[in-house]
mmCIF file of C-alpha atoms in Angstrom:
data_model
loop_
_atom_site.group_PDB
_atom_site.id
_atom_site.type_symbol
_atom_site.label_atom_id
_atom_site.label_comp_id
_atom_site.label_asym_id
_atom_site.label_seq_id
_atom_site.Cartn_x
_atom_site.Cartn_y
_atom_site.Cartn_z
ATOM 1 C CA LEU A 1 0.000 0.000 0.000
ATOM 2 C CA ASP A 2 2.819 2.439 0.803
ATOM 3 C CA PHE A 3 4.425 1.789 -2.582
ATOM 4 C CA TYR A 4 1.141 2.680 -4.261
ATOM 5 C CA LYS A 5 0.605 5.786 -2.147
ATOM 6 C CA ASN A 6 4.169 7.038 -2.420
ATOM 7 C CA GLU A 7 5.209 5.890 -5.899
ATOM 8 C CA ILE A 8 2.213 5.194 -8.136
ATOM 9 C CA TYR A 9 -0.149 8.045 -7.258
ATOM 10 C CA PRO A 10 2.473 10.770 -7.730
ATOM 11 C CA ARG A 11 2.990 9.393 -11.254
ATOM 12 C CA HIS A 12 -0.744 9.808 -11.917
ATOM 13 C CA LEU A 13 -0.414 13.535 -11.206
ATOM 14 C CA LYS A 14 1.556 13.875 -14.438
ATOM 15 C CA SER A 15 -0.513 11.531 -16.621
ATOM 16 C CA PHE A 16 -4.075 12.362 -15.509
ATOM 17 C CA PRO A 17 -4.085 15.831 -17.157
ATOM 18 C CA LEU A 18 -3.153 14.276 -20.509
ATOM 19 C CA PHE A 19 -6.593 12.633 -20.440
ATOM 20 C CA GLY A 20 -8.482 15.610 -19.042
ATOM 21 C CA LEU A 21 -8.560 14.182 -15.527
ATOM 22 C CA GLU A 22 -8.080 16.655 -12.703
ATOM 23 C CA PRO A 23 -7.041 14.999 -9.441
ATOM 24 C CA HIS A 24 -8.110 16.783 -6.262
ATOM 25 C CA GLY A 25 -6.563 14.409 -3.759
ATOM 26 C CA PHE A 26 -5.681 10.922 -2.658
ATOM 27 C CA TRP A 27 -6.807 9.533 0.708
ATOM 28 C CA THR A 28 -6.591 6.420 2.835
ATOM 29 C CA PRO A 29 -8.858 5.563 5.764
ATOM 30 C CA SER A 30 -7.529 6.476 9.192
ATOM 31 C CA SER A 31 -7.671 2.801 10.217
ATOM 32 C CA GLU A 32 -4.337 1.040 9.779
ATOM 33 C CA ILE A 33 -6.042 -2.277 8.982
ATOM 34 C CA SER A 34 -7.811 -0.950 5.895
ATOM 35 C CA HIS A 35 -6.166 -1.334 2.501
ATOM 36 C CA LYS A 36 -8.356 1.116 0.614
ATOM 37 C CA LEU A 37 -7.328 4.145 -1.376
ATOM 38 C CA TYR A 38 -9.669 6.953 -2.464
ATOM 39 C CA VAL A 39 -9.174 9.415 -5.313
ATOM 40 C CA LEU A 40 -11.278 12.486 -6.028
ATOM 41 C CA VAL A 41 -11.082 13.292 -9.748
ATOM 42 C CA SER A 42 -12.916 15.758 -11.989
ATOM 43 C CA TYR A 43 -13.714 14.840 -15.584
ATOM 44 C CA PRO A 44 -14.044 17.238 -18.511
ATOM 45 C CA LYS A 45 -17.566 18.464 -19.237
ATOM 46 C CA ASP A 46 -19.510 16.670 -21.938
ATOM 47 C CA VAL A 47 -17.484 13.445 -21.777
ATOM 48 C CA GLU A 48 -18.423 9.980 -20.662
ATOM 49 C CA PRO A 49 -16.238 9.299 -17.578
ATOM 50 C CA SER A 50 -16.103 5.560 -18.205
ATOM 51 C CA GLU A 51 -14.732 6.226 -21.713
ATOM 52 C CA VAL A 52 -12.017 8.526 -20.351
ATOM 53 C CA VAL A 53 -11.035 5.923 -17.755
ATOM 54 C CA ARG A 54 -11.025 3.148 -20.373
ATOM 55 C CA LYS A 55 -8.702 5.157 -22.650
ATOM 56 C CA TYR A 56 -6.434 6.068 -19.747
ATOM 57 C CA MET A 57 -6.175 2.498 -18.463
ATOM 58 C CA LYS A 58 -5.234 1.245 -21.956
ATOM 59 C CA SER A 59 -2.603 3.950 -22.466
ATOM 60 C CA CYS A 60 1.168 3.692 -22.343
ATOM 61 C CA GLU A 61 1.054 6.470 -19.720
ATOM 62 C CA PHE A 62 -1.004 4.286 -17.388
ATOM 63 C CA ALA A 63 1.340 1.344 -18.005
ATOM 64 C CA ALA A 64 4.274 3.566 -17.037
ATOM 65 C CA ASP A 65 2.392 4.826 -13.962
ATOM 66 C CA ILE A 66 1.853 1.343 -12.559
ATOM 67 C CA ARG A 67 5.351 0.071 -13.337
ATOM 68 C CA GLY A 68 6.471 -2.088 -10.408
ATOM 69 C CA PHE A 69 2.940 -2.623 -9.093
ATOM 70 C CA ASP A 70 1.201 -5.999 -9.282
ATOM 71 C CA PRO A 71 -2.367 -5.264 -10.489
ATOM 72 C CA LYS A 72 -3.443 -8.691 -9.228
ATOM 73 C CA THR A 73 -3.357 -7.215 -5.720
ATOM 74 C CA ILE A 74 -6.370 -5.024 -6.539
ATOM 75 C CA VAL A 75 -9.396 -6.699 -5.008
ATOM 76 C CA SER A 76 -12.032 -4.315 -6.357
ATOM 77 C CA VAL A 77 -12.573 -0.910 -7.904
ATOM 78 C CA GLU A 78 -15.649 1.155 -7.131
ATOM 79 C CA THR A 79 -16.760 4.381 -8.762
ATOM 80 C CA THR A 80 -19.164 6.898 -7.288
ATOM 81 C CA PHE A 81 -20.154 9.978 -9.256
ATOM 82 C CA LEU A 82 -20.613 13.023 -7.062
ATOM 83 C CA ARG A 83 -22.364 16.296 -7.832
ATOM 84 C CA PRO A 84 -21.106 19.390 -6.027
ATOM 85 C CA THR A 85 -23.555 21.390 -3.999
ATOM 86 C CA ASP A 86 -24.029 25.078 -4.778
ATOM 87 C CA SER A 87 -21.780 25.985 -1.836
ATOM 88 C CA SER A 88 -18.976 23.486 -2.647
ATOM 89 C CA PRO A 89 -15.524 25.052 -3.020
ATOM 90 C CA ILE A 90 -14.655 22.327 -5.561
ATOM 91 C CA ARG A 91 -16.825 22.454 -8.684
#
């Protein structure tokens, strides 16, 4: 988990913008026993997020990002689309 947090995610900061993805942060739960990672990302307007993710995950940039990481260790991936409220500082 530390390798992913400290090596992989910083690589995403350079590749995400190439696909129109704007990362707002990476988080882990405060519990030490949890092996979850959370990412808040904005997508470009008028695009299908799943299409952007599909293109990114098939790209050579993504392959370079995950270099040294065994993708078989990923148990699941969940996506939740959020809508900002009128008073949200992130829009």
